[in-house]
Short mmCIF file of C-alpha atoms in Angstrom, two decimals:
data_model
loop_
_atom_site.label_atom_id
_atom_site.label_comp_id
_atom_site.label_asym_id
_atom_site.label_seq_id
_atom_site.Cartn_x
_atom_site.Cartn_y
_atom_site.Cartn_z
CA MET A 67 -31.27 17.93 3.27
CA GLN A 68 -29.77 19.89 0.20
CA PHE A 69 -29.56 18.90 -3.17
CA PHE A 70 -27.02 19.84 -5.60
CA ALA A 71 -29.24 20.10 -8.83
CA PRO A 72 -27.99 18.23 -11.93
CA ALA A 73 -26.30 19.72 -14.81
CA ASP A 74 -28.55 17.77 -17.08
CA LEU A 75 -32.11 18.20 -16.30
CA ASN A 76 -32.59 14.97 -17.90
CA GLN A 77 -30.79 13.27 -15.14
CA LEU A 78 -33.34 15.21 -12.13
CA GLN A 79 -35.79 12.47 -12.28
CA PRO A 80 -33.31 9.55 -11.89
CA ASP A 81 -30.79 11.44 -9.37
CA LEU A 82 -34.12 12.55 -7.09
CA THR A 83 -34.69 8.69 -7.39
CA CYS A 84 -31.19 8.06 -6.12
CA LEU A 85 -31.15 10.99 -3.54
CA THR A 86 -34.26 10.25 -2.16
CA GLU A 87 -32.97 6.41 -1.33
CA MET A 88 -29.74 8.03 0.36
CA ASN A 89 -31.57 10.53 2.19
CA GLU A 90 -33.62 7.80 4.19
CA TRP A 91 -30.52 5.68 4.69
CA VAL A 92 -28.57 8.78 6.27
CA LYS A 93 -31.81 9.48 8.47
CA ASN A 94 -32.78 5.63 9.50
CA PHE A 95 -29.24 4.38 9.66
CA LEU A 96 -26.80 6.67 10.19
CA GLY A 97 -29.05 8.99 12.50
CA ARG A 98 -30.38 6.26 14.62
CA PRO A 99 -29.08 3.74 17.07
CA HIS A 100 -28.10 0.35 15.91
CA PRO A 101 -28.27 -2.94 18.12
CA ASP A 102 -24.83 -4.01 16.87
CA LEU A 103 -22.89 -0.77 17.31
CA GLY A 104 -21.59 -1.76 20.72
CA ARG A 105 -22.37 1.83 22.38
CA SER A 106 -25.29 4.14 23.11
CA GLY A 107 -26.54 6.58 20.51
CA PRO A 108 -27.02 7.07 16.58
CA VAL A 109 -24.31 5.22 14.33
CA CYS A 110 -23.07 8.64 13.53
CA PRO A 111 -23.54 11.06 16.56
CA PHE A 112 -23.46 14.19 14.27
CA VAL A 113 -26.09 13.59 12.00
CA PRO A 114 -29.28 14.21 13.92
CA ARG A 115 -27.95 17.50 14.52
CA ALA A 116 -26.93 17.77 11.25
CA LEU A 117 -30.51 16.92 9.99
CA GLN A 118 -32.12 19.91 12.34
CA LEU A 119 -29.57 22.20 10.93
CA ASP A 120 -29.89 21.20 7.48
CA THR A 121 -26.18 21.41 6.62
CA ILE A 122 -26.29 17.95 5.06
CA ARG A 123 -25.63 18.37 0.99
CA LEU A 124 -25.87 15.43 -1.28
CA ALA A 125 -24.65 15.48 -5.06
CA VAL A 126 -24.94 12.82 -7.52
CA ILE A 127 -21.80 11.98 -9.44
CA HIS A 128 -22.13 10.19 -12.97
CA THR A 129 -19.14 8.32 -13.45
CA GLN A 130 -19.77 6.71 -17.00
CA ALA A 131 -16.41 6.40 -19.02
CA MET A 132 -14.41 8.25 -16.61
CA GLY A 133 -11.40 6.51 -15.22
CA GLN A 134 -10.10 7.14 -11.63
CA ALA A 135 -8.17 10.08 -12.41
CA GLN A 136 -11.14 12.34 -13.47
CA VAL A 137 -13.28 10.82 -10.56
CA GLU A 138 -10.13 12.12 -7.92
CA GLU A 139 -10.43 15.56 -9.93
CA ILE A 140 -14.25 15.98 -9.27
CA VAL A 141 -13.91 14.99 -5.36
CA ARG A 142 -11.17 17.67 -5.55
CA CYS A 143 -13.02 20.52 -6.63
CA TYR A 144 -15.70 19.51 -4.14
CA ARG A 145 -13.19 19.24 -1.26
CA ASP A 146 -12.61 23.44 -2.49
CA GLN A 147 -16.74 23.99 -2.61
CA PHE A 148 -16.86 22.60 0.60
CA LEU A 149 -14.48 25.11 1.85
CA GLU A 150 -16.11 27.97 0.65
CA LEU A 151 -19.71 26.88 1.57
CA GLU A 152 -21.07 28.73 5.01
CA PRO A 153 -20.83 28.15 7.65
CA LYS A 154 -16.85 28.03 7.54
CA SER A 155 -16.35 28.19 11.03
CA GLY A 156 -17.94 27.84 14.77
CA GLU A 157 -20.14 25.22 15.80
CA LEU A 158 -22.67 25.00 13.05
CA ALA A 159 -19.72 24.48 10.38
CA PHE A 160 -18.85 21.25 12.41
CA TYR A 161 -22.11 19.70 11.45
CA LYS A 162 -21.39 20.73 7.46
CA ALA A 163 -20.97 17.59 5.41
CA ILE A 164 -21.17 16.92 1.36
CA MET A 165 -22.07 13.22 0.48
CA LEU A 166 -21.27 12.38 -3.44
CA VAL A 167 -23.24 9.58 -4.51
CA PHE A 168 -22.05 7.35 -7.24
CA PRO A 169 -24.94 5.53 -8.58
CA ASP A 170 -23.20 4.40 -11.92
CA VAL A 171 -20.39 2.55 -9.71
CA SER A 172 -21.78 -1.05 -8.92
CA PRO A 173 -21.15 -2.59 -5.51
CA GLU A 174 -18.41 -5.11 -7.08
CA GLN A 175 -16.73 -1.94 -8.77
CA ALA A 176 -16.96 0.10 -5.40
CA PRO A 177 -14.19 -1.48 -3.21
CA GLU A 178 -11.60 -0.80 -6.32
CA LEU A 179 -13.02 2.50 -7.22
CA ILE A 180 -14.57 4.38 -4.12
CA ASP A 181 -11.81 2.80 -1.89
CA ALA A 182 -8.96 3.75 -3.90
CA VAL A 183 -10.04 7.36 -4.72
CA GLN A 184 -10.39 7.81 -0.78
CA GLN A 185 -6.94 6.52 0.17
CA LYS A 186 -5.40 8.49 -2.96
CA LEU A 187 -7.33 11.68 -1.85
CA LYS A 188 -7.29 11.42 2.13
CA PRO A 189 -3.93 13.02 2.70
CA PHE A 190 -4.88 16.20 0.70
CA PHE A 191 -8.25 16.46 2.99
CA VAL A 192 -6.94 15.79 6.35
CA GLU A 193 -4.12 18.36 5.87
CA GLN A 194 -6.78 20.76 5.36
CA GLY A 195 -8.68 19.84 8.50
CA LEU A 196 -10.87 17.65 6.71
CA MET A 197 -12.26 13.93 6.30
CA LEU A 198 -13.19 11.92 3.67
CA GLY A 199 -15.12 8.75 4.06
CA GLU A 200 -15.86 6.07 2.12
CA PHE A 201 -19.15 4.05 1.79
CA HIS A 202 -20.36 1.07 -0.27
CA GLN A 203 -22.02 -2.33 0.18
CA HIS A 204 -18.85 -4.22 0.66
CA ASN A 205 -17.15 -2.14 2.87
CA GLU A 206 -15.24 -4.12 5.59
CA THR A 207 -14.17 -1.26 8.09
CA PRO A 208 -15.00 -2.58 11.32
CA GLY A 209 -16.63 -0.43 14.09
CA LEU A 210 -14.88 1.17 16.92
CA HIS A 211 -16.86 -0.63 19.66
CA ASN A 212 -17.97 -3.84 17.75
CA PRO A 213 -15.14 -5.17 15.06
CA ASP A 214 -18.53 -7.19 13.70
CA PHE A 215 -20.32 -4.24 12.62
CA ARG A 216 -20.03 -2.60 9.64
CA PRO A 217 -20.99 0.79 10.16
CA LEU A 218 -19.84 2.32 6.48
CA ARG A 219 -21.60 0.34 4.32
CA SER A 220 -24.31 2.04 2.21
CA PRO A 221 -27.22 1.31 -0.48
CA ILE A 222 -24.96 3.35 -3.05
CA PRO A 223 -21.72 4.18 -3.10
CA MET A 224 -20.92 7.36 -1.64
CA LEU A 225 -17.77 9.46 -0.67
CA ALA A 226 -18.20 11.92 2.39
CA ILE A 227 -16.57 15.13 3.36
CA ARG A 228 -16.94 16.94 6.80
CA PHE A 229 -14.76 18.74 9.05
CA MET A 230 -12.26 17.02 11.47
CA ALA A 231 -13.84 15.82 14.65
CA GLU A 232 -12.21 15.04 18.07
CA SER A 233 -13.55 11.53 17.51
CA ASP A 234 -11.48 10.96 14.26
CA LEU A 235 -8.17 10.43 16.17
CA PRO A 236 -8.69 6.42 15.83
CA PHE A 237 -8.55 6.71 11.93
CA LEU A 238 -5.68 8.85 11.49
CA GLU A 239 -3.36 6.80 13.75
CA ARG A 240 -4.08 3.43 12.29
CA ILE A 241 -0.68 1.10 12.31
CA SER A 242 -1.75 -0.09 8.96
CA ASP A 243 -1.29 3.01 7.32
CA GLN A 244 2.79 4.03 6.46
CA PRO A 245 4.81 6.05 9.07
CA GLN A 246 4.91 8.76 6.53
CA LEU A 247 1.42 8.82 6.45
CA ARG A 248 0.46 8.76 9.84
CA VAL A 249 2.67 11.97 10.63
CA ARG A 250 1.22 13.99 8.26
CA TYR A 251 -2.29 12.93 9.69
CA LEU A 252 -1.53 13.24 13.41
CA GLN A 253 0.23 16.88 12.69
CA ALA A 254 -3.03 17.88 11.13
CA TYR A 255 -4.83 16.47 14.01
CA LEU A 256 -3.07 18.30 16.53
CA ASN A 257 -3.08 21.48 14.35
CA ARG A 258 -6.65 21.48 14.01
CA MET A 259 -7.88 20.07 17.77
CA SER A 260 -5.00 21.56 19.96
CA SER A 261 -7.54 24.64 20.27
CA ILE A 262 -10.31 22.64 20.46
CA ILE A 263 -9.90 19.77 22.54
CA LYS A 264 -10.07 20.51 26.26
CA ASP A 265 -9.03 17.22 27.65
CA GLU A 266 -5.64 16.99 27.90
CA SER A 267 -5.17 13.35 28.10
CA LYS A 268 -6.61 12.86 24.50
CA LEU A 269 -3.81 15.74 23.18
CA SER A 270 -1.28 13.35 24.85
CA HIS A 271 -2.61 10.25 23.08
CA ALA A 272 -2.50 12.37 19.49
CA ARG A 273 1.16 13.48 20.47
CA SER A 274 2.30 10.01 21.86
CA ALA A 275 1.10 8.50 18.49
CA LEU A 276 2.53 11.01 16.31
CA ALA A 277 6.34 10.46 18.40
CA LEU A 278 5.59 6.54 17.52
CA ALA A 279 4.87 7.54 13.75
CA GLN A 280 8.08 9.39 13.85
CA SER A 281 9.88 6.88 15.53
CA GLN A 282 9.14 4.17 12.64
CA LEU A 283 9.57 6.69 10.09
CA VAL A 284 13.20 6.99 11.38
CA GLN A 285 13.45 3.46 11.85
CA ASP A 286 12.39 2.66 7.91
CA HIS A 287 14.78 5.50 6.79
CA PRO A 288 17.59 5.75 8.96
CA VAL A 289 20.12 8.69 7.99
CA ALA A 290 23.02 7.39 6.28
CA PRO A 291 26.35 8.32 8.53
CA LEU A 292 28.53 10.99 7.16
CA PRO A 293 31.72 10.00 5.47
CA GLN A 294 34.38 9.92 7.50
CA HIS A 295 37.23 11.83 6.26
CA HIS A 296 40.94 10.43 6.95
CA PRO A 297 44.13 12.24 6.45
CA VAL A 298 45.97 11.47 3.20
CA THR A 299 49.50 10.18 4.04
CA PRO A 300 51.63 11.45 1.49
CA LYS A 301 53.44 8.88 -0.65
CA VAL A 302 57.13 8.94 0.01
CA SER A 303 59.23 8.56 -3.52
CA LYS A 304 61.98 6.04 -3.14
CA CYS A 305 64.07 8.43 -5.26
CA PRO A 306 66.75 10.34 -3.10
CA PHE A 307 66.38 13.57 -5.23
CA ALA A 308 62.68 13.62 -5.14
CA ARG A 309 63.24 13.44 -1.21
CA LEU A 310 65.58 16.32 -1.26
CA ALA A 311 63.10 17.97 -3.90
CA GLN A 312 60.23 17.35 -1.58
CA ALA A 313 62.32 18.61 1.72
CA PHE A 314 63.38 21.87 0.29
CA GLY A 315 60.73 22.39 -2.08
#
């Protein structure tokens, strides 16, 4: 696993301690099976291969005295950096990831800051064919195969950037998201995955989910009917001279 060097060399040793802890968590939790997962295989099916290929990069982000907007700007910059990193296409790119670790964010702050940044920026990542995942100790997102399992809980708060995958559809069609967001997510999913997915039933499912979101969007924001234009009946004056003027005018 590769690390981004800190700008402040005085932070090197504390950052290495933090990165070592996260490196172990990625290998021993995300990269391995779990009895509560509800299916066979590792918690994250892409991690073992990514570790073999050494395509995961870790970066420590220090957020002391930062507001949410500043954190968002940093994450946006890493999105652009991710797109420029090799490999940019092909099978190897599929396993590329950047994990942004936030050691200054306490477990109590994480649901507010980390989740808020993820929700704010998710549309901008998805429209680039990317996913932005939020991880922290209090993450309540349930597993897809066991609702009592919490696969997104990490020892240190983190945001993970990677390319969109076929298996991401459940995260993009959630009814809890507003219809306009689901339309954006599902259109991006189909744009990216239509040439990759060979199972037509999965593409059909995504198209059906998109059609549902579009119909709900119309229901929530119905188009107002165009105003009816009725012919105007001219007023008839009671004055006989005025009526003669209208007749011969």
